[in-house]
Short mmCIF file of C-alpha atoms and ligand atoms in Angstrom, two decimals:
data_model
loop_
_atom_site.label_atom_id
_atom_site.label_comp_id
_atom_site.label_asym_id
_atom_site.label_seq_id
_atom_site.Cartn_x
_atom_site.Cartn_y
_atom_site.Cartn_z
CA UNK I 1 85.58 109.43 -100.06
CA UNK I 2 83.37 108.48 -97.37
CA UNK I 3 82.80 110.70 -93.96
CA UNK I 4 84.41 107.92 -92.11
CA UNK I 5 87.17 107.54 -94.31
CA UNK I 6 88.08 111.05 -94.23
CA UNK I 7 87.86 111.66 -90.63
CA UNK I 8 90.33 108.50 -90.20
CA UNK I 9 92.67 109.63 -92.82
CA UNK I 10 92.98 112.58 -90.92
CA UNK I 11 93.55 111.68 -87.77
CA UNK I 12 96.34 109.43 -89.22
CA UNK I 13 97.77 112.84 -90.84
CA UNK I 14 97.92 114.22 -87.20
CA UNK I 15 98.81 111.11 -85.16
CA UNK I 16 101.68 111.38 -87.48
CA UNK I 17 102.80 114.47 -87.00
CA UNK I 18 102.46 114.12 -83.35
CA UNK I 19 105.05 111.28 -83.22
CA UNK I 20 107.55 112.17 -85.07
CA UNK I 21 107.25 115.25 -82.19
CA UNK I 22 107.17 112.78 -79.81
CA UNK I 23 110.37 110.91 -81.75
CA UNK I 24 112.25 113.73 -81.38
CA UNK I 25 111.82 114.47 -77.43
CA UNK I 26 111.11 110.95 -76.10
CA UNK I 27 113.67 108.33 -77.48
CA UNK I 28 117.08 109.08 -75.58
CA UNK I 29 119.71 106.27 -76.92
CA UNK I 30 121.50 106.90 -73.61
CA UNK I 31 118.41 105.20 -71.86
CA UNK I 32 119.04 101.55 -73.09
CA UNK I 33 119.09 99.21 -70.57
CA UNK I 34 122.54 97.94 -69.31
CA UNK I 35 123.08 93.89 -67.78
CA UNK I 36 125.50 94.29 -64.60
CA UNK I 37 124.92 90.50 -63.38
CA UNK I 38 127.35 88.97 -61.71
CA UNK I 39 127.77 85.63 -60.37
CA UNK I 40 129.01 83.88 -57.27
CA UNK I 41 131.79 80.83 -57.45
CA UNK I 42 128.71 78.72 -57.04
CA UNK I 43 126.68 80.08 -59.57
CA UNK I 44 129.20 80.99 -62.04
CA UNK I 45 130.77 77.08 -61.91
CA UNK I 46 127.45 75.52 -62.73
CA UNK I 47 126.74 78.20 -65.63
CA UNK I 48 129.99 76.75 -67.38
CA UNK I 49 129.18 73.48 -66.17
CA UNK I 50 131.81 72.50 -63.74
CA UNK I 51 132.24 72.38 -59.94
CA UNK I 52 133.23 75.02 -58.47
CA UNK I 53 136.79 73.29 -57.12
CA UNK I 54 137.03 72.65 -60.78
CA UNK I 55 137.34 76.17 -61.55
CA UNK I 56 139.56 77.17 -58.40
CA UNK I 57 141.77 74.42 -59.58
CA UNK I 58 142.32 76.05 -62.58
CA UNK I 59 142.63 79.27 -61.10
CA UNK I 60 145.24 77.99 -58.92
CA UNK I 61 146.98 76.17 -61.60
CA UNK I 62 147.01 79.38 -63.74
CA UNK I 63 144.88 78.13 -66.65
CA UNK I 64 142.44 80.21 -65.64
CA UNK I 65 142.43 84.63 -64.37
CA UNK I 66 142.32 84.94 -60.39
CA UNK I 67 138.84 86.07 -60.62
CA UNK I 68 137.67 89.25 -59.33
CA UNK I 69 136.88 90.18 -55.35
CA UNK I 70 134.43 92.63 -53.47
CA UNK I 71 136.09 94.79 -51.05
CA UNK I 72 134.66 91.85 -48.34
CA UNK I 73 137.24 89.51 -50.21
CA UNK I 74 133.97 87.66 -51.96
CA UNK I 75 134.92 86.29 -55.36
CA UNK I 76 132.82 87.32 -58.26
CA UNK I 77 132.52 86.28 -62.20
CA UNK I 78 130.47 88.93 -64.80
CA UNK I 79 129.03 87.41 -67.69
CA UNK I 80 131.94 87.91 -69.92
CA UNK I 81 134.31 86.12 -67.59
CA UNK I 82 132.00 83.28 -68.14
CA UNK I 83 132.60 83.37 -71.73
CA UNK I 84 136.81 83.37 -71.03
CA UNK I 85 136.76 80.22 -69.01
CA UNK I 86 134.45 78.54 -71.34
CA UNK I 87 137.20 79.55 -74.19
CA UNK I 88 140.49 79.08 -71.61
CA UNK I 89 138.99 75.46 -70.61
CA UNK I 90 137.63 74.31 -73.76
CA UNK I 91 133.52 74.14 -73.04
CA UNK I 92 131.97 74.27 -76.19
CA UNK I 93 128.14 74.37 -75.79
CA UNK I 94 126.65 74.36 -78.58
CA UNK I 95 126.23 73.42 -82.57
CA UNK I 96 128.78 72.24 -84.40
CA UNK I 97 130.03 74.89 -87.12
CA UNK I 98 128.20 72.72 -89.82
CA UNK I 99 125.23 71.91 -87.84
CA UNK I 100 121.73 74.19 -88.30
CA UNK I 101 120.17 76.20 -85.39
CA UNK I 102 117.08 74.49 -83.70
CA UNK I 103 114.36 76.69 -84.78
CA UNK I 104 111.21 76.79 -81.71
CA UNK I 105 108.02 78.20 -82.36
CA UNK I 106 106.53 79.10 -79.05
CA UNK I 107 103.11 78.89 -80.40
CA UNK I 108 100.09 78.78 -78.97
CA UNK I 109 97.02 80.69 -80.85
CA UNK I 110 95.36 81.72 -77.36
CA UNK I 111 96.23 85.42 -76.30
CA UNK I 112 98.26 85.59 -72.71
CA UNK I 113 99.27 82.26 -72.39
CA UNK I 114 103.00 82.85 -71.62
CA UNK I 115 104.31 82.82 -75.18
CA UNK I 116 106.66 85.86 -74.73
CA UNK I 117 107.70 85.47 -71.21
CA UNK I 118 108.76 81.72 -71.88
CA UNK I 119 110.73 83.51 -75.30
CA UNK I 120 112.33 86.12 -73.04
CA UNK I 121 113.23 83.78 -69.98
CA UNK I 122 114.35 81.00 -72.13
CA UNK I 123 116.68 83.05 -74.64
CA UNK I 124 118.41 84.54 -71.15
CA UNK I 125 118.60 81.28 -69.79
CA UNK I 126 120.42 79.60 -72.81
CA UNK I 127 122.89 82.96 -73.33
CA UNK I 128 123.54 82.94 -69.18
CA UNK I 129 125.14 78.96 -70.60
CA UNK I 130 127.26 80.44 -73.20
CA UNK I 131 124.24 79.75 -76.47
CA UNK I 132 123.92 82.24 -79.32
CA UNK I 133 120.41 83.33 -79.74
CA UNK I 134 118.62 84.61 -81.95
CA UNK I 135 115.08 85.85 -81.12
CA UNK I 136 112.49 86.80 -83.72
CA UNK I 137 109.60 88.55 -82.57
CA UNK I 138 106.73 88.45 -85.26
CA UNK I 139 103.75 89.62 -82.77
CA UNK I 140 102.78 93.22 -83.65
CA UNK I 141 102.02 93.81 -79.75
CA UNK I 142 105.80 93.66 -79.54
CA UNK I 143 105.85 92.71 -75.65
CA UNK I 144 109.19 90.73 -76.45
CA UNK I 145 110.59 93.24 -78.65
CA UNK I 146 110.38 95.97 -75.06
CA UNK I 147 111.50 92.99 -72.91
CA UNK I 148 114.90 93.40 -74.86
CA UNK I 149 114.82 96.81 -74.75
CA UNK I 150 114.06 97.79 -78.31
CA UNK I 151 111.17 100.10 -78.60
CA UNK I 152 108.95 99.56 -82.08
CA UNK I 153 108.43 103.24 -82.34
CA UNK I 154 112.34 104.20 -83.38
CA UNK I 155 112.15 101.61 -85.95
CA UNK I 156 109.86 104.01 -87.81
CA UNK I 157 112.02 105.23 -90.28
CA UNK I 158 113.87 102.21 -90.89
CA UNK I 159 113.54 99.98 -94.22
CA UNK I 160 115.08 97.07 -92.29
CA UNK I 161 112.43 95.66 -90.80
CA UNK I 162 110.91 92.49 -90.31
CA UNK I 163 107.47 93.69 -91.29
CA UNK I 164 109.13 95.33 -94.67
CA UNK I 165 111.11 91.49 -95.28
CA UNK I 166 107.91 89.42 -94.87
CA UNK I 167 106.08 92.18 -97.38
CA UNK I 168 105.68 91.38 -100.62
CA UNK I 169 104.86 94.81 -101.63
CA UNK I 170 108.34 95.85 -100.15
CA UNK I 171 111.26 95.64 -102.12
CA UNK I 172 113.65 95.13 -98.60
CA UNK I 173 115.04 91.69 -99.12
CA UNK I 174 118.51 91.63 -96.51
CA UNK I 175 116.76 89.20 -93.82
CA UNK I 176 120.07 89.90 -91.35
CA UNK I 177 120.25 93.54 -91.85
CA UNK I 178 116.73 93.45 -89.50
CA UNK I 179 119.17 92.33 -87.10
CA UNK I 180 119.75 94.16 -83.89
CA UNK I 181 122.37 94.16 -80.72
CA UNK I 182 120.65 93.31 -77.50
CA UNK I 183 122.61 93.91 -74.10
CA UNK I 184 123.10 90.37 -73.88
CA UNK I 185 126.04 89.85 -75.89
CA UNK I 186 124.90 86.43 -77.22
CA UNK I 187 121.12 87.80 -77.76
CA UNK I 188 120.15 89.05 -81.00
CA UNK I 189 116.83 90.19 -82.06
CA UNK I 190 114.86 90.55 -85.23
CA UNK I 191 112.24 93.06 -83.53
CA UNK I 192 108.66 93.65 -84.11
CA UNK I 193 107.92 96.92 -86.19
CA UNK I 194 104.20 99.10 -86.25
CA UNK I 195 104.38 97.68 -90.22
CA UNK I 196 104.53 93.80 -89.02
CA UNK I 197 100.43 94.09 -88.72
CA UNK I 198 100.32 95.62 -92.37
CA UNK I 199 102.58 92.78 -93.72
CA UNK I 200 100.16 90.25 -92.28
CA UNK I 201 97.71 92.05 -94.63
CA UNK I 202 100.06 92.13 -97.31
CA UNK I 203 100.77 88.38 -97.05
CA UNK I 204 97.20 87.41 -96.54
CA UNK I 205 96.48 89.64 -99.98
CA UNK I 206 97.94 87.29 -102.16
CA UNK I 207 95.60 84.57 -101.78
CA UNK I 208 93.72 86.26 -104.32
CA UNK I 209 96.81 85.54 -107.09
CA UNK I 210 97.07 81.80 -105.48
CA UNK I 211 100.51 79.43 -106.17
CA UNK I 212 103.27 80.74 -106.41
CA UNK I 213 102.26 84.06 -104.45
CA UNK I 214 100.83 81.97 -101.65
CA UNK I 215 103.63 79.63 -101.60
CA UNK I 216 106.27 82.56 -101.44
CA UNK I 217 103.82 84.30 -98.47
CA UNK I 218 104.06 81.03 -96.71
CA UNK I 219 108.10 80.66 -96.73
CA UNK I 220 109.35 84.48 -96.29
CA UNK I 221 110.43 83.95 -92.74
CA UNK I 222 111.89 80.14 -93.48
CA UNK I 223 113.72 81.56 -96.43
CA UNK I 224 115.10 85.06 -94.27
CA UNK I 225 116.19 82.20 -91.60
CA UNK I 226 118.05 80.16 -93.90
CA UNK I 227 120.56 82.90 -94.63
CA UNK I 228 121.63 82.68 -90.53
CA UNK I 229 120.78 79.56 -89.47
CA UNK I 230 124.72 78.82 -89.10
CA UNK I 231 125.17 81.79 -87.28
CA UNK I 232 123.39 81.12 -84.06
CA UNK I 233 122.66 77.67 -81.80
CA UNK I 234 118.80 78.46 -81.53
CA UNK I 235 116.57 80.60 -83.06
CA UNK I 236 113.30 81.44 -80.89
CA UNK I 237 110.19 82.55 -83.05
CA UNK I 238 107.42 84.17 -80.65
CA UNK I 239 104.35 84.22 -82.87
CA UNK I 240 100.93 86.45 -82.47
CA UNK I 241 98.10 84.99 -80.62
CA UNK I 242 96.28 84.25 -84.04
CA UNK I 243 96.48 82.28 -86.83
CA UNK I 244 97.17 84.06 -89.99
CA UNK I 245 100.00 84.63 -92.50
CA UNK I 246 102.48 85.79 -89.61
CA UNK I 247 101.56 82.79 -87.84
CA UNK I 248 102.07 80.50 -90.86
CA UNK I 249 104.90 81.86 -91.62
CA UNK I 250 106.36 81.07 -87.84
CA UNK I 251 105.18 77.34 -88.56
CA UNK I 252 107.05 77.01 -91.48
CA UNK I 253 110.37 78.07 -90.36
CA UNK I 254 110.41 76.33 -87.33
CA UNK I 255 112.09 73.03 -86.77
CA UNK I 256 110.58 72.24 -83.35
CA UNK I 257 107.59 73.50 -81.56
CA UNK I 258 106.95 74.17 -77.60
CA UNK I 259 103.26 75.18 -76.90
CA UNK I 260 102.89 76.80 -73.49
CA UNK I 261 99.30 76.28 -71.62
CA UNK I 262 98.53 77.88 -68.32
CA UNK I 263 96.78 75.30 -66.03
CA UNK I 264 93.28 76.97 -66.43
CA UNK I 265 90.40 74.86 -68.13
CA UNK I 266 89.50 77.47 -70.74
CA UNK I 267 92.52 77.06 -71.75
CA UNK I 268 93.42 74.21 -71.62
CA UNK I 269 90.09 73.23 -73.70
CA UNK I 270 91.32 76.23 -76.17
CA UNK I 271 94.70 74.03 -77.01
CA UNK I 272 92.69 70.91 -77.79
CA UNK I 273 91.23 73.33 -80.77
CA UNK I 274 94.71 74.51 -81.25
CA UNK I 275 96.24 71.08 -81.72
CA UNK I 276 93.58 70.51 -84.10
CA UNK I 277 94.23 73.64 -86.28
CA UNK I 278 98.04 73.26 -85.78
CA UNK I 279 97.44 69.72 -88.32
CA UNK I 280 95.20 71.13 -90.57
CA UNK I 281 97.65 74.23 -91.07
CA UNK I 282 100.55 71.96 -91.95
CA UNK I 283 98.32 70.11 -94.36
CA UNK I 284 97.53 73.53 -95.90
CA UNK I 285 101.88 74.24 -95.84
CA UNK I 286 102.42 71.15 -97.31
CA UNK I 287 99.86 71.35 -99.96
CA UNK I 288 101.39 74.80 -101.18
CA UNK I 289 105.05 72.81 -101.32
CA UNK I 290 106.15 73.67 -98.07
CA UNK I 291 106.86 70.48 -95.57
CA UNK I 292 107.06 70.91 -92.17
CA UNK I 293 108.36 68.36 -90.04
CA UNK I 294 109.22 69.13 -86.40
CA UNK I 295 112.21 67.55 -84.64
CA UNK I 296 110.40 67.61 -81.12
CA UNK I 297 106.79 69.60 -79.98
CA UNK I 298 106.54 69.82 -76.09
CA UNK I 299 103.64 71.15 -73.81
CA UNK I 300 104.89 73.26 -71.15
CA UNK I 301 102.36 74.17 -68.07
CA UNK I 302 103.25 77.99 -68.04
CA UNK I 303 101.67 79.45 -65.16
CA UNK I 304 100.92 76.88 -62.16
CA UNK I 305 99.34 77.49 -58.94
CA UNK I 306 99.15 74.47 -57.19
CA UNK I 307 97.60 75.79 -54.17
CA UNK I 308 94.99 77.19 -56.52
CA UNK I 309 91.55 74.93 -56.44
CA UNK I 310 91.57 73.11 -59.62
CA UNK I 311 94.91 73.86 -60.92
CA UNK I 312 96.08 70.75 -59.22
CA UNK I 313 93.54 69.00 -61.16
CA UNK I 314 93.82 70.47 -64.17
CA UNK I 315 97.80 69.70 -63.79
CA UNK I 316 97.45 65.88 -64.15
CA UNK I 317 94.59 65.75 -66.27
CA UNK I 318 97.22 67.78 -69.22
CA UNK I 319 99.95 65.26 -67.68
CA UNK I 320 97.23 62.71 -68.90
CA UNK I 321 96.58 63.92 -71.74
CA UNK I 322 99.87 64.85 -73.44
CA UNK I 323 102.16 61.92 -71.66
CA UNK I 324 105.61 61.71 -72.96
CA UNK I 325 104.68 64.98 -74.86
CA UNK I 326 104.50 67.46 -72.03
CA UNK I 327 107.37 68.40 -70.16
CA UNK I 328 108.01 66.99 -66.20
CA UNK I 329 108.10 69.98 -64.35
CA UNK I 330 105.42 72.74 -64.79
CA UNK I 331 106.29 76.97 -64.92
CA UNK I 332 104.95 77.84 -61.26
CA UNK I 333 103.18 81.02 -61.29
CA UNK I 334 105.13 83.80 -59.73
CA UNK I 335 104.89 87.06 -58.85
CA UNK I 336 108.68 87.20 -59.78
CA UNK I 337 107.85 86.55 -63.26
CA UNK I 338 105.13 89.00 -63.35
CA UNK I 339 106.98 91.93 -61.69
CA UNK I 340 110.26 91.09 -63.98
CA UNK I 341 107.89 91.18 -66.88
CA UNK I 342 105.94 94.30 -65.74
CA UNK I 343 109.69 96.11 -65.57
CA UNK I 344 109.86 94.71 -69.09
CA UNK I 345 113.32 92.25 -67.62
CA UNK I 346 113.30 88.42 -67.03
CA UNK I 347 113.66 86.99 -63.62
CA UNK I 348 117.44 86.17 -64.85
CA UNK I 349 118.19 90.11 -65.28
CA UNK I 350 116.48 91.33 -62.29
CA UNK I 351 117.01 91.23 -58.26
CA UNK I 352 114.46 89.20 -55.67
CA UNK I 353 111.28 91.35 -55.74
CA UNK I 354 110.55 89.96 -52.69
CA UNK I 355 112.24 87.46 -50.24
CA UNK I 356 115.90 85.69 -51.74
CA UNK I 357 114.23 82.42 -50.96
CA UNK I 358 111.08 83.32 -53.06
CA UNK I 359 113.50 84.57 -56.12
CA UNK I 360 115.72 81.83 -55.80
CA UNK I 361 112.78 78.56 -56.14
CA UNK I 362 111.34 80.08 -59.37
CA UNK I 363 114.76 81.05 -60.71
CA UNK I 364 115.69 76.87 -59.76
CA UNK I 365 111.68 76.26 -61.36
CA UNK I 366 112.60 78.07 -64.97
CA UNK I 367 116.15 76.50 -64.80
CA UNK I 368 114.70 73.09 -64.69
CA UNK I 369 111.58 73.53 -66.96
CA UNK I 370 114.16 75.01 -69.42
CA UNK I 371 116.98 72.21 -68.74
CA UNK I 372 114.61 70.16 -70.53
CA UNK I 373 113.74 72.01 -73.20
CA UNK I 374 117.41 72.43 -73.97
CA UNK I 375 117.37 68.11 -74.00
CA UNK I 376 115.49 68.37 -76.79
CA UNK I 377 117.26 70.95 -78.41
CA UNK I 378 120.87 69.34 -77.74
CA UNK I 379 119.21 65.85 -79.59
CA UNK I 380 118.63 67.52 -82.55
CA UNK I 381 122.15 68.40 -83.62
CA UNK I 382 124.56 64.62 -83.98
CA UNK I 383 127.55 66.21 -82.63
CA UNK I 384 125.74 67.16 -79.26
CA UNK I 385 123.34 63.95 -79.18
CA UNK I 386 123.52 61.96 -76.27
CA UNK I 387 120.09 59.69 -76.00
CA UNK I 388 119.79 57.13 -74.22
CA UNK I 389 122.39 58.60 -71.55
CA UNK I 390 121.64 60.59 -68.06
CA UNK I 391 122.04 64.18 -68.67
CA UNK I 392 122.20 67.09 -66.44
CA UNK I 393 119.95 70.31 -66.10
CA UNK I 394 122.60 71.81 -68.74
CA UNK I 395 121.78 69.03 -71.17
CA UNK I 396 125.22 67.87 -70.57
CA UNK I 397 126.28 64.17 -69.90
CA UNK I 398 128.16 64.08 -66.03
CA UNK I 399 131.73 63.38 -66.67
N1 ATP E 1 104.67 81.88 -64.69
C1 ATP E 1 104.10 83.09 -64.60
N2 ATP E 1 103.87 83.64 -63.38
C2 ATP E 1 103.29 84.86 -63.27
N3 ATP E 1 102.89 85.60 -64.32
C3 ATP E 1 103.09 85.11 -65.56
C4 ATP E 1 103.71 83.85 -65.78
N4 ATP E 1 103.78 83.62 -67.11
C5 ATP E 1 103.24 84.72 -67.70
N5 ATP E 1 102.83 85.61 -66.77
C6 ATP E 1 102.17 86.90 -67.01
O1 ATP E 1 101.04 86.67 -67.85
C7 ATP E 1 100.90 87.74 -68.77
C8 ATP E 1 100.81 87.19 -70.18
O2 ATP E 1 102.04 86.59 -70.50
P1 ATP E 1 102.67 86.73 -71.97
O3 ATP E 1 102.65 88.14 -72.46
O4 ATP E 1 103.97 86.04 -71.94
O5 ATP E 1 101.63 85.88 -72.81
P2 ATP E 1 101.53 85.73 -74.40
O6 ATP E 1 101.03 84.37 -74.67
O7 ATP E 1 102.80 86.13 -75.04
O8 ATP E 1 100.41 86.82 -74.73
P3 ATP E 1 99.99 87.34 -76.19
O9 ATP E 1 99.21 86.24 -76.78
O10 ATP E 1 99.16 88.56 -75.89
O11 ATP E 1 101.23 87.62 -76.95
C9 ATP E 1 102.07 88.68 -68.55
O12 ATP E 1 101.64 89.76 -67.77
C10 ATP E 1 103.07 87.85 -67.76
O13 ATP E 1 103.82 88.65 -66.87
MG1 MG E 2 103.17 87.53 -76.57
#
C-alpha cells in the first residue's frame, strides 16, 4: 500500500474514533426542534380555504370547537386545529385514495440555485394546507435533511438508509423503513446519510456489468417510491447539484419536474446546458427500459432582485425564453429566506427577522409562486382536475 493510501486510511481510523466520541456527547434527542405556529382567524380561514365568517359561522352553529383565546381575548388556531376543521367541515385537499402522489424533481444541475430552499419552503407550504408530504433528500450535502431537523451524523449506525436502499452492494431493501417523523405532522422525510455519496459510487460501478445492472441502478429510487406513492399527496425529490447515478435516479422517479434559476446570466446560460443534458439523459433512461414522461416541468425564477441592474433584464429575457413554461410570479430574493435558511427553518416556521411588513410580502411572494405550482400538481390527479376553470392561490375552484 501506497504512502498516500496509508496515511488516508489512517486518518479515517481516527476521524472515526473521534465521532463516535463526538456521537456520544453532542447529539441530545431532547434538542429537536419543536413547531409552535399559530394562526390568526384570518390566516387560519384561508389555510382551510374558507372565509373567515365561514368558520365563525360554524363555530357559532356548533359544528365547529370555540377556538382558543389569548389572555387579550384574541382568537387563535395551532396547526392541529387546522386539521379538525378540515375533518369537522369536510375539506379534503388532496389525492383521491386511489390516485398516485405527484412526484417533483427540483432539479437543476447548477450548485446554489435554490433547489433545497424551494424543497423546504414548498413542503411547509403544502402541509400548512392540510397535504401529506413526503420529502426525499438524495444530496449528500444534506442542507434539506438539517432544514428538517435531522442531522446525517446520528444516522451512522443505522442500516435504514437511503444511501444503503439505492446500494447495490447493500442488502437493505425496506424503502419506507428510511422513513422518518419530522415536526410537521404531515412532513415526512427520507434523509440524506454520509453513505448516499458512496452509493452514487456504487450505482455508477455497475456500468461496467451493463443491462440489467444499469437498468436496476437507474430505477432504485422509482421502485423504493412505488411502495408509498399511495401514502402521501406529493413526494418532493431534492437532487445533488450534478448529474450522476443519484441524479438519474431522481429523474426517473419523478412524475413532474420544477427547475429553479436565479435571475443571474451565468446561470441562466448554465440551464440552457442543463435543458440540453436533461433530454439526452432521458434518452439514455429510456434506452435502458426506463420511460420517463413528466406530467408538467416549470421554470421558477428563485432568487429575484429587481432593483438589482440586470436582474430586471435578465427577468423577461427567461420570461421570453421559457413562455407558458415558466411560472408568472418570480421567488424575490430575501433576506427572510436567507436568515430562515441560515437558522436551518423556512420563512413559514420562523418570526419576521426584520420589519412585519418585510416578512409578510415574501411570505404573500412564496404563497403565490407556490399556489401555482400546486395548479399543476392538483391537474395531475382526475378527481382534483379543474382546467379550464379560475382557481384560487390554494388551487381550489371559488365556490
Ligand atoms: N429567494 C432567496 N432569497 C435569499 N436567499 C436565497 C433565496 N433562495 C436561496 N437563497 C440562499 O441561497 C443559498 C443557496 O440556496 P440552496 O441551498 O437552496 O441552493 P441549492 O440549489 O440547493 O444548492 P446546492 O446545489 O448546493 O444543493 C442558500 O444560502 C439560501 O439561503
Ligand atoms: Mg441543495
Amino acid at each position: 500500500m501506497s504512502y498516500t493510501v496509508n496515511t488516508l486510511r489512517s486518518l479515517t481510523r481516527s476521524c472515526e474514533q473521534m465521532r463516535d466520541r463526538v456521537k456520544s456527547v453532542v447529539f441530545k434527542p431532547e434538542d429537536r426542534k419543536v413547531l409552535d405556529l399559530t394562526f390568526g382567524p384570518g390566516v387560519a380561514a384561508e389555510l382551510v380555504g374558507r372565509t373567515p365568517e365561514a368558520l365563525a359561522k360554524a363555530e357559532k352553529e356548533g359544528r365547529l370547537p370555540a377556538p382558543k383565546q389569548l389572555n387579550n381575548g384574541r382568537r387563535y388556531y395551532t396547526l392541529e386545529d387546522l386539521t379538525q376543521i378540515r375533518e369537522a367541515l369536510g375539506i379534503k385537499v388532496g389525492k383521491a385514495p386511489h390516485e398516485d402522489a405527484v412526484i417533483i424533481a427540483v432539479q437543476n444541475f447548477k450548485g446554489g440555485v435554490g433547489k433545497s430552499t424551494i424543497t423546504k419552503h414548498f413542503a411547509d407550504f403544502l402541509a400548512l394546507r392540510g397535504y401529506s408530504v413526503l420529502v426525499i433528500d438524495c444530496d449528500p450535502q444534506a442542507s434539506t435533511t438539517t432544514m428538517f431537523d435531522i442531522q446525517p451524523e446520528t444516522l451512522i449506525d443505522k442500516e435504514e438508509t437511503l444511501g444503503n436502499y439505492l446500494s447495490p452492494r447493500s442488502v437493505f431493501d425496506d424503502f419506507p423503513a428510511a422513513i422518518h417523523d419530522t415536526a410537521w405532522p404531515t412532513i415526512k422525510i427520507v434523509p440524506s446519510s454520509l453513505g448516499l455519496q458512496d452509493a452514487e459510487w456504487d450505482l455508477t460501478s455497475t456500468l461496467r456489468e451493463g443491462g440489467q445492472a444499469v437498468r436496476e441502478g437507474l430505477q432504485r429510487l422509482r421502485i423504493g417510491l412505488s411502495s408509498v406513492v399511495k401514502d402521501f399527496d406529493v413526494i418532493l425529490l431534492d437532487p445533488p447539484p450534478a448529474m450522476g447515478f443519484l441524479g438519474l435516479n431522481v429523474m426517473a422517479a419523478a412524475t413532474g419536474m420544477l427547475v429553479p434559476v436565479p435571475a443571474r446570466q451565468l446561470d441562466y446560460l448554465s440551464t440552457i446546458h442543463f435543458m440540453d443534458t436533461i433530454a439526452d439523459n432521458i434518452e439514455v433512461l429510456e434506452a435502458n427500459g426506463t420511460p420517463v414522461d413528466y406530467g408538467f416541468i416549470r421554470i421558477v425564477c428563485s432568487a429575484y432582485t429587481p432593483s438589482k441592474p440586470g436582474e430586471n433584464d435578465m427577468w423577461k429575457m427567461m420570461q421570453a425564453t421559457y413562455a407558458n413554461f415558466m411560472l408568472s410570479q418570480p421567488v424575490l430574493a430575501s433576506e427572510e429566506i436567507k436568515n430562515a435558511t441560515q437558522a436551518f427553518r423556512s420563512i413559514y416556521e420562523s418570526k419576521p427577522s426584520a420589519s412585519h411588513g418585510t416578512y409578510q410580502r415574501c411570505r404573500e411572494n412564496l404563497d403565490a409562486v407556490f399556489g401555482e405550482v400546486l395548479q399543476q400538481v392538483r391537474e395531475q390527479w382526475p378527481s382534483k382536475s379543474i382546467s379550464g376553470l379560475p382557481v384560487d392561490a390554494h388551487g381550489s375552484v371559488p365556490a
